Amino acid sequence: MSSNYHTKFFVMAHFMIFFLFLSFFQSSANDDNSPSIICKNTPFPNFCKSMLPTTGNYSNVYDYGRFSIQKSLSTVHKFISIVQKYLRRSKNLTIPTIGAFKDCYVLADLNKDYLSTTFKTDLQTLLSAILTNTQTCLDGLQEINSTSFDPRSLRSDILTPLINDTKLHSISLALFTKGWVPKDKQ
């Protein structure tokens, strides 16, 4: 009889501990419910606040994290379209410029795949890879000699959006890390 009592007590104690942890994680996720609070610990707080919605069904870091990852995917699709537009005009571009755009296309297509078909367990690694891919593309484009087209066009069409995409992907990584990655693995 005594061991049966201890077993029930042991099981009940574990359930209580589980529910305490669960309520702790839910309350910590709900405490950080405004973009200004959530964005405070991202690499680009002002950019983060400007791109997160202030209305809608966004109540915690998980909701905003999902939103930012969806926005990252959307910007990757837009960037691929821009690069394709430049590649269609490739007869007017130098060989190094075409190479830089082709590299960017391949890297952006990888980013699209990473964001479209990933699992939670891989997402932190893949968001880091997306940042590396985006930075590699940016570096390649900044190295090209822009004699084959207007440098202002390169800046407004490609470089500025790519810099903003890098910020967005950084914010997505920060929000994912805050919302899903255990503190000892951050």
PDB file of C-alpha atoms in Angstrom:
ATOM      1  CA  MET A   1       0.000   0.000   0.000  1.00  0.00           C
ATOM      2  CA  SER A   2       2.822   2.362   0.862  1.00  0.00           C
ATOM      3  CA  SER A   3       4.607   1.866  -2.479  1.00  0.00           C
ATOM      4  CA  ASN A   4       1.327   2.480  -4.357  1.00  0.00           C
ATOM      5  CA  TYR A   5       0.965   5.781  -2.469  1.00  0.00           C
ATOM      6  CA  HIS A   6       4.576   6.739  -3.336  1.00  0.00           C
ATOM      7  CA  THR A   7       3.992   5.903  -7.003  1.00  0.00           C
ATOM      8  CA  LYS A   8       0.874   8.073  -7.144  1.00  0.00           C
ATOM      9  CA  PHE A   9       2.697  10.884  -5.351  1.00  0.00           C
ATOM     10  CA  PHE A  10       5.652  10.562  -7.736  1.00  0.00           C
ATOM     11  CA  VAL A  11       3.390  10.697 -10.821  1.00  0.00           C
ATOM     12  CA  MET A  12       1.400  13.623  -9.422  1.00  0.00           C
ATOM     13  CA  ALA A  13       4.595  15.524  -8.574  1.00  0.00           C
ATOM     14  CA  HIS A  14       5.858  15.086 -12.136  1.00  0.00           C
ATOM     15  CA  PHE A  15       2.576  16.340 -13.589  1.00  0.00           C
ATOM     16  CA  MET A  16       2.694  19.387 -11.319  1.00  0.00           C
ATOM     17  CA  ILE A  17       6.273  20.153 -12.352  1.00  0.00           C
ATOM     18  CA  PHE A  18       5.326  19.717 -16.014  1.00  0.00           C
ATOM     19  CA  PHE A  19       2.378  22.117 -15.702  1.00  0.00           C
ATOM     20  CA  LEU A  20       4.501  24.645 -13.806  1.00  0.00           C
ATOM     21  CA  PHE A  21       7.060  24.610 -16.628  1.00  0.00           C
ATOM     22  CA  LEU A  22       4.306  24.835 -19.212  1.00  0.00           C
ATOM     23  CA  SER A  23       2.707  27.834 -17.521  1.00  0.00           C
ATOM     24  CA  PHE A  24       6.117  29.494 -17.149  1.00  0.00           C
ATOM     25  CA  PHE A  25       6.849  29.164 -20.871  1.00  0.00           C
ATOM     26  CA  GLN A  26       3.377  30.347 -21.842  1.00  0.00           C
ATOM     27  CA  SER A  27       3.554  33.374 -19.568  1.00  0.00           C
ATOM     28  CA  SER A  28       7.037  34.309 -20.741  1.00  0.00           C
ATOM     29  CA  ALA A  29       5.851  34.106 -24.351  1.00  0.00           C
ATOM     30  CA  ASN A  30       2.782  36.238 -23.590  1.00  0.00           C
ATOM     31  CA  ASP A  31       4.676  38.824 -21.516  1.00  0.00           C
ATOM     32  CA  ASP A  32       6.580  39.941 -24.603  1.00  0.00           C
ATOM     33  CA  ASN A  33       3.523  40.804 -26.643  1.00  0.00           C
ATOM     34  CA  SER A  34       4.225  44.122 -28.347  1.00  0.00           C
ATOM     35  CA  PRO A  35       6.598  44.663 -31.272  1.00  0.00           C
ATOM     36  CA  SER A  36       8.607  47.229 -29.295  1.00  0.00           C
ATOM     37  CA  ILE A  37       9.276  44.692 -26.512  1.00  0.00           C
ATOM     38  CA  ILE A  38       9.843  41.758 -28.861  1.00  0.00           C
ATOM     39  CA  CYS A  39      12.158  43.751 -31.138  1.00  0.00           C
ATOM     40  CA  LYS A  40      14.276  45.119 -28.302  1.00  0.00           C
ATOM     41  CA  ASN A  41      16.733  42.198 -28.420  1.00  0.00           C
ATOM     42  CA  THR A  42      16.976  41.811 -32.185  1.00  0.00           C
ATOM     43  CA  PRO A  43      19.982  43.016 -34.204  1.00  0.00           C
ATOM     44  CA  PHE A  44      17.898  45.785 -35.836  1.00  0.00           C
ATOM     45  CA  PRO A  45      15.217  46.891 -33.333  1.00  0.00           C
ATOM     46  CA  ASN A  46      13.945  49.880 -35.332  1.00  0.00           C
ATOM     47  CA  PHE A  47      13.704  47.908 -38.562  1.00  0.00           C
ATOM     48  CA  CYS A  48      12.008  45.093 -36.641  1.00  0.00           C
ATOM     49  CA  LYS A  49       9.393  47.445 -35.163  1.00  0.00           C
ATOM     50  CA  SER A  50       8.714  48.952 -38.581  1.00  0.00           C
ATOM     51  CA  MET A  51       8.039  45.616 -40.252  1.00  0.00           C
ATOM     52  CA  LEU A  52       6.051  43.766 -37.570  1.00  0.00           C
ATOM     53  CA  PRO A  53       2.281  44.303 -37.605  1.00  0.00           C
ATOM     54  CA  THR A  54       0.738  46.191 -34.706  1.00  0.00           C
ATOM     55  CA  THR A  55      -2.724  44.766 -35.295  1.00  0.00           C
ATOM     56  CA  GLY A  56      -4.025  41.281 -35.908  1.00  0.00           C
ATOM     57  CA  ASN A  57      -3.691  37.983 -34.116  1.00  0.00           C
ATOM     58  CA  TYR A  58      -0.116  38.457 -32.951  1.00  0.00           C
ATOM     59  CA  SER A  59       0.157  38.001 -29.228  1.00  0.00           C
ATOM     60  CA  ASN A  60       3.638  36.606 -28.558  1.00  0.00           C
ATOM     61  CA  VAL A  61       7.106  35.953 -29.909  1.00  0.00           C
ATOM     62  CA  TYR A  62       5.932  32.759 -31.633  1.00  0.00           C
ATOM     63  CA  ASP A  63       3.307  34.608 -33.675  1.00  0.00           C
ATOM     64  CA  TYR A  64       5.727  37.380 -34.623  1.00  0.00           C
ATOM     65  CA  GLY A  65       8.418  34.803 -35.385  1.00  0.00           C
ATOM     66  CA  ARG A  66       6.110  32.973 -37.778  1.00  0.00           C
ATOM     67  CA  PHE A  67       5.158  36.303 -39.360  1.00  0.00           C
ATOM     68  CA  SER A  68       8.801  37.315 -39.883  1.00  0.00           C
ATOM     69  CA  ILE A  69       9.701  33.944 -41.395  1.00  0.00           C
ATOM     70  CA  GLN A  70       6.759  34.250 -43.820  1.00  0.00           C
ATOM     71  CA  LYS A  71       7.896  37.785 -44.644  1.00  0.00           C
ATOM     72  CA  SER A  72      11.432  36.460 -45.235  1.00  0.00           C
ATOM     73  CA  LEU A  73      10.030  33.930 -47.692  1.00  0.00           C
ATOM     74  CA  SER A  74       8.057  36.660 -49.455  1.00  0.00           C
ATOM     75  CA  THR A  75      11.125  38.893 -49.823  1.00  0.00           C
ATOM     76  CA  VAL A  76      13.160  35.988 -51.191  1.00  0.00           C
ATOM     77  CA  HIS A  77      10.515  35.457 -53.901  1.00  0.00           C
ATOM     78  CA  LYS A  78      10.643  39.175 -54.777  1.00  0.00           C
ATOM     79  CA  PHE A  79      14.443  39.147 -54.897  1.00  0.00           C
ATOM     80  CA  ILE A  80      14.462  36.127 -57.216  1.00  0.00           C
ATOM     81  CA  SER A  81      12.126  38.030 -59.578  1.00  0.00           C
ATOM     82  CA  ILE A  82      14.437  41.048 -59.591  1.00  0.00           C
ATOM     83  CA  VAL A  83      17.502  38.916 -60.327  1.00  0.00           C
ATOM     84  CA  GLN A  84      15.647  37.116 -63.129  1.00  0.00           C
ATOM     85  CA  LYS A  85      14.755  40.506 -64.630  1.00  0.00           C
ATOM     86  CA  TYR A  86      18.433  41.483 -64.700  1.00  0.00           C
ATOM     87  CA  LEU A  87      19.466  38.108 -66.127  1.00  0.00           C
ATOM     88  CA  ARG A  88      16.938  38.491 -68.962  1.00  0.00           C
ATOM     89  CA  ARG A  89      18.835  41.646 -69.919  1.00  0.00           C
ATOM     90  CA  SER A  90      22.150  39.791 -69.747  1.00  0.00           C
ATOM     91  CA  LYS A  91      23.235  40.769 -73.277  1.00  0.00           C
ATOM     92  CA  ASN A  92      23.849  44.263 -71.855  1.00  0.00           C
ATOM     93  CA  LEU A  93      25.857  43.007 -68.863  1.00  0.00           C
ATOM     94  CA  THR A  94      29.502  42.098 -68.432  1.00  0.00           C
ATOM     95  CA  ILE A  95      30.486  38.480 -67.815  1.00  0.00           C
ATOM     96  CA  PRO A  96      31.424  39.135 -64.141  1.00  0.00           C
ATOM     97  CA  THR A  97      28.073  40.871 -63.623  1.00  0.00           C
ATOM     98  CA  ILE A  98      26.184  37.945 -65.140  1.00  0.00           C
ATOM     99  CA  GLY A  99      28.182  35.593 -62.903  1.00  0.00           C
ATOM    100  CA  ALA A 100      27.321  37.622 -59.803  1.00  0.00           C
ATOM    101  CA  PHE A 101      23.622  37.619 -60.698  1.00  0.00           C
ATOM    102  CA  LYS A 102      23.655  33.873 -61.411  1.00  0.00           C
ATOM    103  CA  ASP A 103      25.317  33.252 -58.042  1.00  0.00           C
ATOM    104  CA  CYS A 104      22.672  35.393 -56.358  1.00  0.00           C
ATOM    105  CA  TYR A 105      19.933  33.492 -58.152  1.00  0.00           C
ATOM    106  CA  VAL A 106      21.263  30.111 -56.992  1.00  0.00           C
ATOM    107  CA  LEU A 107      21.709  31.345 -53.408  1.00  0.00           C
ATOM    108  CA  ALA A 108      18.270  32.981 -53.306  1.00  0.00           C
ATOM    109  CA  ASP A 109      16.693  29.817 -54.703  1.00  0.00           C
ATOM    110  CA  LEU A 110      18.388  27.844 -51.902  1.00  0.00           C
ATOM    111  CA  ASN A 111      17.022  30.351 -49.391  1.00  0.00           C
ATOM    112  CA  LYS A 112      13.528  29.867 -50.818  1.00  0.00           C
ATOM    113  CA  ASP A 113      13.868  26.102 -50.443  1.00  0.00           C
ATOM    114  CA  TYR A 114      15.181  26.463 -46.886  1.00  0.00           C
ATOM    115  CA  LEU A 115      12.261  28.652 -45.850  1.00  0.00           C
ATOM    116  CA  SER A 116       9.650  26.582 -47.685  1.00  0.00           C
ATOM    117  CA  THR A 117      10.490  23.058 -46.631  1.00  0.00           C
ATOM    118  CA  THR A 118      12.171  23.230 -43.266  1.00  0.00           C
ATOM    119  CA  PHE A 119      11.366  21.695 -39.934  1.00  0.00           C
ATOM    120  CA  LYS A 120      11.616  23.460 -36.589  1.00  0.00           C
ATOM    121  CA  THR A 121      14.703  21.432 -35.635  1.00  0.00           C
ATOM    122  CA  ASP A 122      16.605  22.690 -38.699  1.00  0.00           C
ATOM    123  CA  LEU A 123      15.329  26.246 -38.870  1.00  0.00           C
ATOM    124  CA  GLN A 124      17.966  27.948 -36.727  1.00  0.00           C
ATOM    125  CA  THR A 125      20.756  26.411 -38.814  1.00  0.00           C
ATOM    126  CA  LEU A 126      18.994  27.198 -42.077  1.00  0.00           C
ATOM    127  CA  LEU A 127      18.262  30.809 -41.083  1.00  0.00           C
ATOM    128  CA  SER A 128      21.986  31.175 -40.373  1.00  0.00           C
ATOM    129  CA  ALA A 129      22.739  29.683 -43.801  1.00  0.00           C
ATOM    130  CA  ILE A 130      20.253  32.106 -45.377  1.00  0.00           C
ATOM    131  CA  LEU A 131      22.124  35.016 -43.794  1.00  0.00           C
ATOM    132  CA  THR A 132      25.406  33.665 -45.159  1.00  0.00           C
ATOM    133  CA  ASN A 133      23.915  33.174 -48.642  1.00  0.00           C
ATOM    134  CA  THR A 134      22.441  36.672 -48.661  1.00  0.00           C
ATOM    135  CA  GLN A 135      25.703  38.233 -47.506  1.00  0.00           C
ATOM    136  CA  THR A 136      27.640  36.255 -50.149  1.00  0.00           C
ATOM    137  CA  CYS A 137      25.294  37.573 -52.844  1.00  0.00           C
ATOM    138  CA  LEU A 138      25.625  41.113 -51.505  1.00  0.00           C
ATOM    139  CA  ASP A 139      29.429  40.867 -51.463  1.00  0.00           C
ATOM    140  CA  GLY A 140      29.479  39.572 -55.046  1.00  0.00           C
ATOM    141  CA  LEU A 141      27.225  42.338 -56.305  1.00  0.00           C
ATOM    142  CA  GLN A 142      29.263  45.028 -54.572  1.00  0.00           C
ATOM    143  CA  GLU A 143      32.421  43.693 -56.247  1.00  0.00           C
ATOM    144  CA  ILE A 144      31.163  43.898 -59.830  1.00  0.00           C
ATOM    145  CA  ASN A 145      32.109  46.741 -62.087  1.00  0.00           C
ATOM    146  CA  SER A 146      28.851  48.533 -62.773  1.00  0.00           C
ATOM    147  CA  THR A 147      29.880  49.954 -66.164  1.00  0.00           C
ATOM    148  CA  SER A 148      27.258  47.830 -67.916  1.00  0.00           C
ATOM    149  CA  PHE A 149      24.328  49.538 -66.163  1.00  0.00           C
ATOM    150  CA  ASP A 150      23.425  52.523 -64.050  1.00  0.00           C
ATOM    151  CA  PRO A 151      24.898  52.173 -60.528  1.00  0.00           C
ATOM    152  CA  ARG A 152      21.849  53.951 -59.063  1.00  0.00           C
ATOM    153  CA  SER A 153      19.671  51.270 -60.608  1.00  0.00           C
ATOM    154  CA  LEU A 154      21.817  48.563 -59.017  1.00  0.00           C
ATOM    155  CA  ARG A 155      21.544  50.276 -55.647  1.00  0.00           C
ATOM    156  CA  SER A 156      17.793  50.925 -55.756  1.00  0.00           C
ATOM    157  CA  ASP A 157      16.749  47.679 -57.463  1.00  0.00           C
ATOM    158  CA  ILE A 158      19.121  45.204 -55.849  1.00  0.00           C
ATOM    159  CA  LEU A 159      21.450  46.393 -53.094  1.00  0.00           C
ATOM    160  CA  THR A 160      18.988  48.296 -50.891  1.00  0.00           C
ATOM    161  CA  PRO A 161      16.371  45.512 -50.929  1.00  0.00           C
ATOM    162  CA  LEU A 162      19.112  42.943 -50.312  1.00  0.00           C
ATOM    163  CA  ILE A 163      20.412  44.890 -47.309  1.00  0.00           C
ATOM    164  CA  ASN A 164      16.847  45.074 -45.958  1.00  0.00           C
ATOM    165  CA  ASP A 165      16.419  41.338 -46.620  1.00  0.00           C
ATOM    166  CA  THR A 166      19.566  40.691 -44.580  1.00  0.00           C
ATOM    167  CA  LYS A 167      18.077  42.687 -41.699  1.00  0.00           C
ATOM    168  CA  LEU A 168      14.783  40.809 -41.997  1.00  0.00           C
ATOM    169  CA  HIS A 169      16.493  37.402 -42.023  1.00  0.00           C
ATOM    170  CA  SER A 170      18.540  38.470 -38.968  1.00  0.00           C
ATOM    171  CA  ILE A 171      15.335  39.440 -37.169  1.00  0.00           C
ATOM    172  CA  SER A 172      13.692  36.135 -38.149  1.00  0.00           C
ATOM    173  CA  LEU A 173      16.676  34.276 -36.708  1.00  0.00           C
ATOM    174  CA  ALA A 174      16.582  36.347 -33.503  1.00  0.00           C
ATOM    175  CA  LEU A 175      12.834  35.846 -33.010  1.00  0.00           C
ATOM    176  CA  PHE A 176      13.095  32.139 -33.762  1.00  0.00           C
ATOM    177  CA  THR A 177      15.988  31.787 -31.318  1.00  0.00           C
ATOM    178  CA  LYS A 178      14.088  33.684 -28.617  1.00  0.00           C
ATOM    179  CA  GLY A 179      10.851  31.781 -29.124  1.00  0.00           C
ATOM    180  CA  TRP A 180      11.891  28.242 -29.903  1.00  0.00           C
ATOM    181  CA  VAL A 181      15.507  27.582 -28.930  1.00  0.00           C
ATOM    182  CA  PRO A 182      16.204  26.598 -25.304  1.00  0.00           C
ATOM    183  CA  LYS A 183      18.315  29.198 -23.487  1.00  0.00           C
ATOM    184  CA  ASP A 184      21.231  26.783 -23.002  1.00  0.00           C
ATOM    185  CA  LYS A 185      21.489  26.341 -26.810  1.00  0.00           C
ATOM    186  CA  GLN A 186      21.305  30.047 -27.748  1.00  0.00           C
TER     187      GLN A 186
END
